[in-house]
CSV table of C-alpha atoms and ligand atoms in Angstrom, one decimal:
chain,number,residue,atom,x,y,z
A,1,MET,CA,0.1,0.0,0.0
A,2,THR,CA,1.2,3.6,-0.9
A,3,ALA,CA,1.8,6.0,1.8
A,4,GLN,CA,-0.7,8.7,2.1
A,5,PRO,CA,0.7,12.0,0.6
A,6,LYS,CA,0.6,15.0,2.6
A,7,LEU,CA,-2.1,17.3,0.5
A,8,SER,CA,-1.5,21.0,-0.2
A,9,PRO,CA,-2.9,23.8,-2.4
A,10,THR,CA,-0.5,22.7,-5.2
A,11,THR,CA,-1.4,19.0,-5.1
A,12,ASP,CA,-2.9,18.0,-8.7
A,13,VAL,CA,-6.9,18.1,-8.3
A,14,HIS,CA,-6.8,14.3,-9.4
A,15,VAL,CA,-4.6,13.4,-6.6
A,16,LEU,CA,-6.9,15.4,-4.0
A,17,TYR,CA,-9.8,13.4,-5.7
A,18,GLN,CA,-8.1,9.8,-5.3
A,19,GLU,CA,-7.2,10.5,-1.8
A,20,ALA,CA,-10.7,11.9,-0.8
A,21,VAL,CA,-13.1,9.4,-2.2
A,22,GLN,CA,-11.1,6.4,-3.5
A,23,SER,CA,-10.2,3.3,-1.8
A,24,PRO,CA,-8.9,1.2,-4.8
A,25,GLU,CA,-7.3,-1.7,-2.9
A,26,ALA,CA,-10.2,-2.5,-0.6
A,27,ASP,CA,-12.8,-2.1,-3.5
A,28,VAL,CA,-11.1,-4.5,-5.8
A,29,ARG,CA,-10.3,-6.9,-2.9
A,30,ASP,CA,-13.9,-7.1,-1.9
A,31,ILE,CA,-15.3,-7.3,-5.6
A,32,ALA,CA,-12.9,-10.2,-6.4
A,33,ARG,CA,-13.9,-12.0,-3.3
A,34,TYR,CA,-17.5,-11.5,-3.8
A,35,PHE,CA,-17.2,-12.8,-7.4
A,36,LYS,CA,-15.6,-16.0,-6.3
A,37,LYS,CA,-18.1,-16.4,-3.6
A,38,LEU,CA,-21.1,-15.8,-6.2
A,39,THR,CA,-19.8,-17.9,-9.0
A,40,GLY,CA,-17.3,-20.2,-7.4
A,41,ARG,CA,-14.6,-19.0,-10.0
A,42,PRO,CA,-12.0,-16.2,-10.0
A,43,ALA,CA,-12.8,-13.1,-12.1
A,44,ARG,CA,-9.9,-12.5,-14.4
A,45,LEU,CA,-11.3,-9.3,-16.7
A,46,PHE,CA,-12.5,-6.5,-14.9
A,47,ARG,CA,-14.0,-3.6,-16.7
A,48,GLU,CA,-13.9,-0.3,-14.9
A,49,ASP,CA,-16.6,1.8,-16.3
A,50,PHE,CA,-16.4,5.9,-16.1
A,51,CYS,CA,-12.9,4.8,-14.8
A,52,GLY,CA,-11.4,8.3,-14.7
A,53,THR,CA,-7.7,7.8,-13.8
A,54,ALA,CA,-8.1,4.1,-13.6
A,55,LEU,CA,-7.1,3.7,-10.0
A,56,LEU,CA,-9.4,0.6,-9.8
A,57,SER,CA,-8.0,-1.1,-12.9
A,58,CYS,CA,-4.3,-0.5,-11.5
A,59,ALA,CA,-5.4,-2.1,-8.3
A,60,TRP,CA,-7.1,-5.0,-9.9
A,61,VAL,CA,-4.1,-6.1,-12.0
A,62,GLU,CA,-2.0,-6.0,-9.1
A,63,LEU,CA,-4.2,-8.9,-7.6
A,64,GLY,CA,-2.3,-11.3,-9.9
A,65,SER,CA,-0.5,-11.9,-13.1
A,66,ASP,CA,-3.7,-13.6,-14.5
A,67,ARG,CA,-5.8,-10.3,-13.9
A,68,ARG,CA,-6.7,-8.0,-16.5
A,69,ALA,CA,-8.5,-4.7,-16.5
A,70,VAL,CA,-9.9,-2.5,-19.0
A,71,GLY,CA,-11.0,1.3,-18.1
A,72,ILE,CA,-13.5,3.2,-19.9
A,73,ASP,CA,-14.1,7.1,-19.8
A,74,LEU,CA,-15.0,9.7,-22.2
A,75,ASP,CA,-12.5,12.2,-21.0
A,76,GLU,CA,-9.2,11.7,-22.6
A,77,PRO,CA,-7.2,14.2,-20.6
A,78,THR,CA,-8.2,12.3,-17.4
A,79,LEU,CA,-7.5,9.0,-18.9
A,80,ARG,CA,-4.0,10.3,-20.0
A,81,TRP,CA,-3.4,11.7,-16.5
A,82,GLY,CA,-4.1,8.1,-15.4
A,83,GLU,CA,-1.6,6.8,-17.6
A,84,THR,CA,1.1,9.0,-16.7
A,85,HIS,CA,0.4,9.0,-12.9
A,86,ASN,CA,-1.1,5.7,-11.9
A,87,LEU,CA,-0.4,3.2,-14.8
A,88,SER,CA,3.2,4.3,-14.8
A,89,GLN,CA,3.8,3.2,-11.1
A,90,LEU,CA,2.8,-0.4,-11.9
A,91,SER,CA,5.4,-2.9,-13.2
A,92,GLU,CA,5.7,-3.3,-17.0
A,93,ASP,CA,4.0,-6.7,-16.9
A,94,ALA,CA,1.0,-5.2,-14.8
A,95,ARG,CA,0.8,-2.1,-17.0
A,96,ALA,CA,0.6,-4.4,-20.1
A,97,ARG,CA,-2.6,-6.1,-18.7
A,98,ILE,CA,-4.5,-2.9,-18.6
A,99,ASP,CA,-6.2,-1.3,-21.8
A,100,LEU,CA,-7.6,2.2,-21.5
A,101,ILE,CA,-10.4,3.2,-23.8
A,102,ASN,CA,-11.5,6.8,-24.6
A,103,ALA,CA,-15.1,6.2,-25.3
A,104,ASP,CA,-18.7,6.4,-23.9
A,105,VAL,CA,-19.5,3.4,-21.9
A,106,LEU,CA,-22.5,2.7,-24.0
A,107,ASP,CA,-20.6,2.0,-27.1
A,108,VAL,CA,-18.1,-0.6,-25.9
A,109,ARG,CA,-18.9,-4.4,-25.7
A,110,ARG,CA,-15.6,-5.9,-26.1
A,111,PRO,CA,-13.6,-7.4,-24.8
A,112,LYS,CA,-16.2,-9.3,-22.8
A,113,ALA,CA,-15.5,-9.0,-19.1
A,114,ASP,CA,-16.0,-11.1,-16.0
A,115,VAL,CA,-17.0,-8.2,-14.0
A,116,VAL,CA,-18.2,-4.7,-15.0
A,117,ALA,CA,-18.0,-2.0,-12.1
A,118,ALA,CA,-19.6,1.3,-12.1
A,119,LEU,CA,-18.6,3.0,-8.8
A,120,ASN,CA,-18.8,6.3,-7.2
A,121,PHE,CA,-22.3,6.7,-8.6
A,122,SER,CA,-21.0,7.7,-12.0
A,123,TYR,CA,-24.1,6.1,-13.8
A,124,CYS,CA,-26.1,8.9,-12.1
A,125,ILE,CA,-25.2,11.0,-15.2
A,126,PHE,CA,-28.0,9.1,-16.9
A,127,LYS,CA,-31.0,11.0,-16.2
A,128,THR,CA,-33.9,9.1,-17.9
A,129,ARG,CA,-35.2,5.6,-17.4
A,130,ALA,CA,-34.4,4.9,-21.1
A,131,GLN,CA,-30.7,5.9,-20.8
A,132,MET,CA,-30.4,4.1,-17.7
A,133,LEU,CA,-31.7,0.9,-19.1
A,134,ALA,CA,-29.7,1.1,-22.3
A,135,TYR,CA,-26.8,1.3,-20.1
A,136,ALA,CA,-27.7,-1.6,-18.1
A,137,ARG,CA,-28.4,-3.6,-21.4
A,138,SER,CA,-25.0,-2.5,-22.9
A,139,ALA,CA,-23.3,-3.5,-19.5
A,140,ARG,CA,-24.9,-7.1,-19.6
A,141,ARG,CA,-23.9,-7.6,-23.3
A,142,SER,CA,-20.3,-6.7,-22.3
A,143,LEU,CA,-20.0,-9.6,-19.8
A,144,ASN,CA,-18.9,-13.0,-20.3
A,145,ARG,CA,-21.5,-15.8,-19.4
A,146,GLY,CA,-21.5,-16.2,-15.6
A,147,GLY,CA,-20.3,-12.5,-15.3
A,148,MET,CA,-21.3,-9.8,-12.7
A,149,MET,CA,-22.1,-6.4,-12.9
A,150,ILE,CA,-21.8,-4.2,-9.6
A,151,MET,CA,-22.8,-0.7,-9.1
A,152,ASP,CA,-22.7,1.3,-5.8
A,153,ALA,CA,-25.8,3.4,-4.8
A,154,TRP,CA,-26.5,6.2,-2.4
A,155,GLY,CA,-29.5,7.2,-0.7
A,156,GLY,CA,-31.2,8.1,2.7
A,157,SER,CA,-33.2,11.1,3.6
A,158,GLU,CA,-30.0,13.1,4.0
A,159,THR,CA,-29.2,12.7,0.4
A,160,GLN,CA,-32.6,14.6,-0.3
A,161,THR,CA,-31.6,17.9,1.5
A,162,ILE,CA,-29.4,20.7,0.8
A,163,CYS,CA,-26.1,20.1,3.2
A,164,ARG,CA,-22.6,20.0,3.6
A,165,GLU,CA,-20.3,17.3,4.9
A,166,ARG,CA,-16.7,18.2,5.8
A,167,ARG,CA,-13.8,15.5,6.4
A,168,ARG,CA,-10.1,16.1,7.4
A,169,LEU,CA,-7.5,14.7,5.0
A,170,HIS,CA,-3.9,14.6,5.4
A,171,GLY,CA,-3.4,18.4,4.9
A,172,CYS,CA,-6.7,19.4,3.8
A,173,THR,CA,-10.2,19.2,4.3
A,174,TYR,CA,-12.6,17.6,2.0
A,175,VAL,CA,-16.1,19.2,1.5
A,176,TRP,CA,-19.0,17.4,0.0
A,177,ASP,CA,-21.6,20.0,-0.9
A,178,GLN,CA,-25.1,18.9,-1.7
A,179,VAL,CA,-26.2,22.3,-3.5
A,180,SER,CA,-29.7,21.3,-4.5
A,181,PHE,CA,-32.2,18.1,-4.6
A,182,ASP,CA,-35.5,18.3,-6.6
A,183,PRO,CA,-37.9,15.8,-5.0
A,184,VAL,CA,-40.0,15.7,-8.5
A,185,THR,CA,-37.2,14.7,-10.8
A,186,TYR,CA,-34.6,13.3,-8.1
A,187,HIS,CA,-32.0,15.6,-9.8
A,188,THR,CA,-29.3,16.6,-7.5
A,189,ASP,CA,-26.3,19.1,-8.0
A,190,CYS,CA,-23.4,18.1,-5.8
A,191,ARG,CA,-20.0,19.5,-5.7
A,192,ILE,CA,-16.6,18.8,-4.2
A,193,HIS,CA,-14.3,21.7,-2.7
A,194,PHE,CA,-11.1,21.3,-0.9
A,195,GLU,CA,-9.8,23.6,2.0
A,196,PHE,CA,-6.4,24.1,3.1
A,197,PRO,CA,-5.0,25.3,6.6
A,198,ASN,CA,-3.5,28.5,4.8
A,199,GLY,CA,-7.1,29.8,4.0
A,200,ARG,CA,-7.0,28.8,0.4
A,201,LYS,CA,-9.8,27.0,-1.0
A,202,LEU,CA,-10.2,25.0,-4.2
A,203,ARG,CA,-14.2,25.4,-4.9
A,204,ASN,CA,-16.0,23.4,-7.3
A,205,ALA,CA,-13.0,21.1,-8.1
A,206,PHE,CA,-15.7,18.5,-9.1
A,207,THR,CA,-19.2,19.0,-10.0
A,208,TYR,CA,-22.0,16.4,-10.4
A,209,ASP,CA,-25.2,17.1,-12.3
A,210,TRP,CA,-27.0,13.7,-11.1
A,211,ARG,CA,-30.3,12.0,-11.0
A,212,LEU,CA,-30.3,9.9,-7.7
A,213,TRP,CA,-31.6,6.4,-8.6
A,214,THR,CA,-33.2,4.5,-5.9
A,215,LEU,CA,-32.5,0.7,-5.2
A,216,PRO,CA,-35.9,-0.7,-6.4
A,217,GLU,CA,-35.5,1.4,-9.5
A,218,LEU,CA,-32.0,-0.1,-10.2
A,219,ARG,CA,-33.4,-3.4,-9.5
A,220,ASP,CA,-36.1,-3.4,-11.7
A,221,LEU,CA,-33.8,-1.8,-14.6
A,222,LEU,CA,-31.2,-4.5,-14.1
A,223,GLU,CA,-33.9,-7.4,-14.2
A,224,GLU,CA,-35.7,-5.6,-17.2
A,225,ALA,CA,-32.0,-5.5,-18.9
A,226,GLY,CA,-31.7,-9.3,-18.6
A,227,PHE,CA,-29.6,-9.6,-15.5
A,228,ALA,CA,-30.4,-12.7,-13.2
A,229,ASP,CA,-30.1,-12.8,-9.4
A,230,VAL,CA,-30.2,-9.1,-9.1
A,231,HIS,CA,-29.6,-8.4,-5.4
A,232,VAL,CA,-28.4,-5.6,-3.0
A,233,LEU,CA,-25.4,-5.7,-0.7
A,234,TRP,CA,-26.1,-3.8,2.4
A,235,GLU,CA,-23.5,-2.6,5.2
A,236,THR,CA,-23.6,-4.8,8.3
A,237,THR,CA,-23.8,-2.8,11.5
A,238,ASP,CA,-21.6,-3.5,14.6
A,239,ARG,CA,-23.6,-4.5,17.6
A,240,LYS,CA,-21.6,-2.6,20.1
A,241,THR,CA,-21.0,0.7,18.2
A,242,LYS,CA,-24.1,0.6,16.1
A,243,LYS,CA,-21.9,1.9,13.4
A,244,GLY,CA,-21.5,0.6,9.9
A,245,THR,CA,-18.7,-2.3,9.7
A,246,GLY,CA,-17.5,-1.4,6.2
A,247,ASN,CA,-18.6,-5.0,5.5
A,248,PHE,CA,-21.4,-5.8,3.0
A,249,ARG,CA,-24.0,-8.9,3.1
A,250,ARG,CA,-26.7,-9.8,0.8
A,251,ALA,CA,-29.9,-8.4,2.0
A,252,GLU,CA,-33.6,-8.2,1.3
A,253,ARG,CA,-34.2,-5.4,3.7
A,254,GLY,CA,-32.1,-2.3,4.8
A,255,ASP,CA,-32.3,0.3,7.9
A,256,ALA,CA,-33.7,3.9,7.3
A,257,ASP,CA,-30.4,5.5,7.8
A,258,ARG,CA,-30.0,9.1,6.9
A,259,SER,CA,-27.2,8.3,4.5
A,260,TRP,CA,-26.1,5.0,3.2
A,261,VAL,CA,-24.2,3.4,0.5
A,262,ALA,CA,-24.9,0.0,-0.9
A,263,TYR,CA,-24.1,-2.3,-3.9
A,264,ILE,CA,-26.4,-3.6,-6.3
A,265,VAL,CA,-25.3,-6.9,-8.2
A,266,GLY,CA,-26.7,-8.6,-11.2
A,267,ARG,CA,-25.4,-11.9,-12.9
A,268,THR,CA,-25.4,-12.9,-16.6
B,301,LIG,C1,-17.2,10.6,-10.8
B,301,LIG,S1,-15.7,10.3,-11.9
B,301,LIG,C2,-15.3,8.7,-11.5
B,301,LIG,C3,-14.0,8.3,-11.3
B,301,LIG,C4,-13.8,7.2,-10.7
B,301,LIG,N1,-14.0,6.0,-11.7
B,301,LIG,C5,-14.2,6.9,-9.3
B,301,LIG,O1,-14.9,5.8,-9.2
B,301,LIG,O2,-14.1,7.5,-8.4
B,301,LIG,C6,-17.0,10.1,-13.4
B,301,LIG,C7,-16.3,9.8,-14.7
B,301,LIG,O3,-17.1,9.3,-15.7
B,301,LIG,C8,-16.7,9.9,-16.8
B,301,LIG,N2,-17.7,9.7,-17.9
B,301,LIG,C9,-19.1,10.6,-17.8
B,301,LIG,N3,-20.0,10.2,-18.7
B,301,LIG,C10,-19.4,9.1,-19.3
B,301,LIG,C11,-19.7,8.1,-20.3
B,301,LIG,N4,-21.0,8.2,-21.0
B,301,LIG,N5,-19.0,7.1,-20.6
B,301,LIG,C12,-17.7,7.1,-20.3
B,301,LIG,N6,-17.2,7.9,-19.4
B,301,LIG,C13,-18.1,8.9,-18.7
B,301,LIG,C14,-16.3,11.2,-16.8
B,301,LIG,O4,-15.3,11.6,-17.7
B,301,LIG,C15,-15.5,11.1,-15.5
B,301,LIG,O5,-14.1,10.8,-15.5
């Protein structure tokens, strides 16, 4: 595991993002384990949709020399940044097992993957049911038989309010700013800012114009797209502290938490 860098106003914005919201090693470890548990075989080819700087793809290929990854993103400069700063940190062998594709996730079906992952709610850029269904169908067609689609989902009453959450990082404060939420359309405008001890602020480092999708909507859409065994992984609660454990289990019911993250899974 790499040491946590000290963040400052001159730190590259992609590094700030990665430190603030991504946990690549834990994510790929959990996805690989869950795939094995679900299918009884190891996942080899991992497709990272909306990959940005391809941090998950880099962590995936480090799981073993039989693992390959494909990262897809529309934004070429972000992909190139990932190549220069993330892929470049890998051994030559690991780097050769990643392909980055500069395209719309809706347009890529090959190579067929064992896992398609869409994390950090990136699919929320799809605002209509037709678009979301097209994405689910396209993802299903991109998977091998016996493959798995996994997406995270975010909800709870707090996600439907206007509020700010601050979290201290090493050298700066990360601010998640929910600027608007419309209960009629479920459209939300969220932003990420960074604040530094010297008073400098990096406002609107990242902005999100999203539709918040609910778990029942996503379940219906994945089923309609042809996925089998569509289910939700819900975070377990520590009996003593009553807080989330960071572990997720298949569940038919959740808790009415004010803010929660869950995963939705479908099989091919
Ligand atoms: C929130 S970032 C996700 C970064 C990273 N994968 C993560 O999990 O934190 C969303 C990314 O999705 C990309 N994106 C948006 N629409 C897309 C589309 N239709 N196809 C591919 N990439 C898209 C953007 O360029 C951006 O890099």
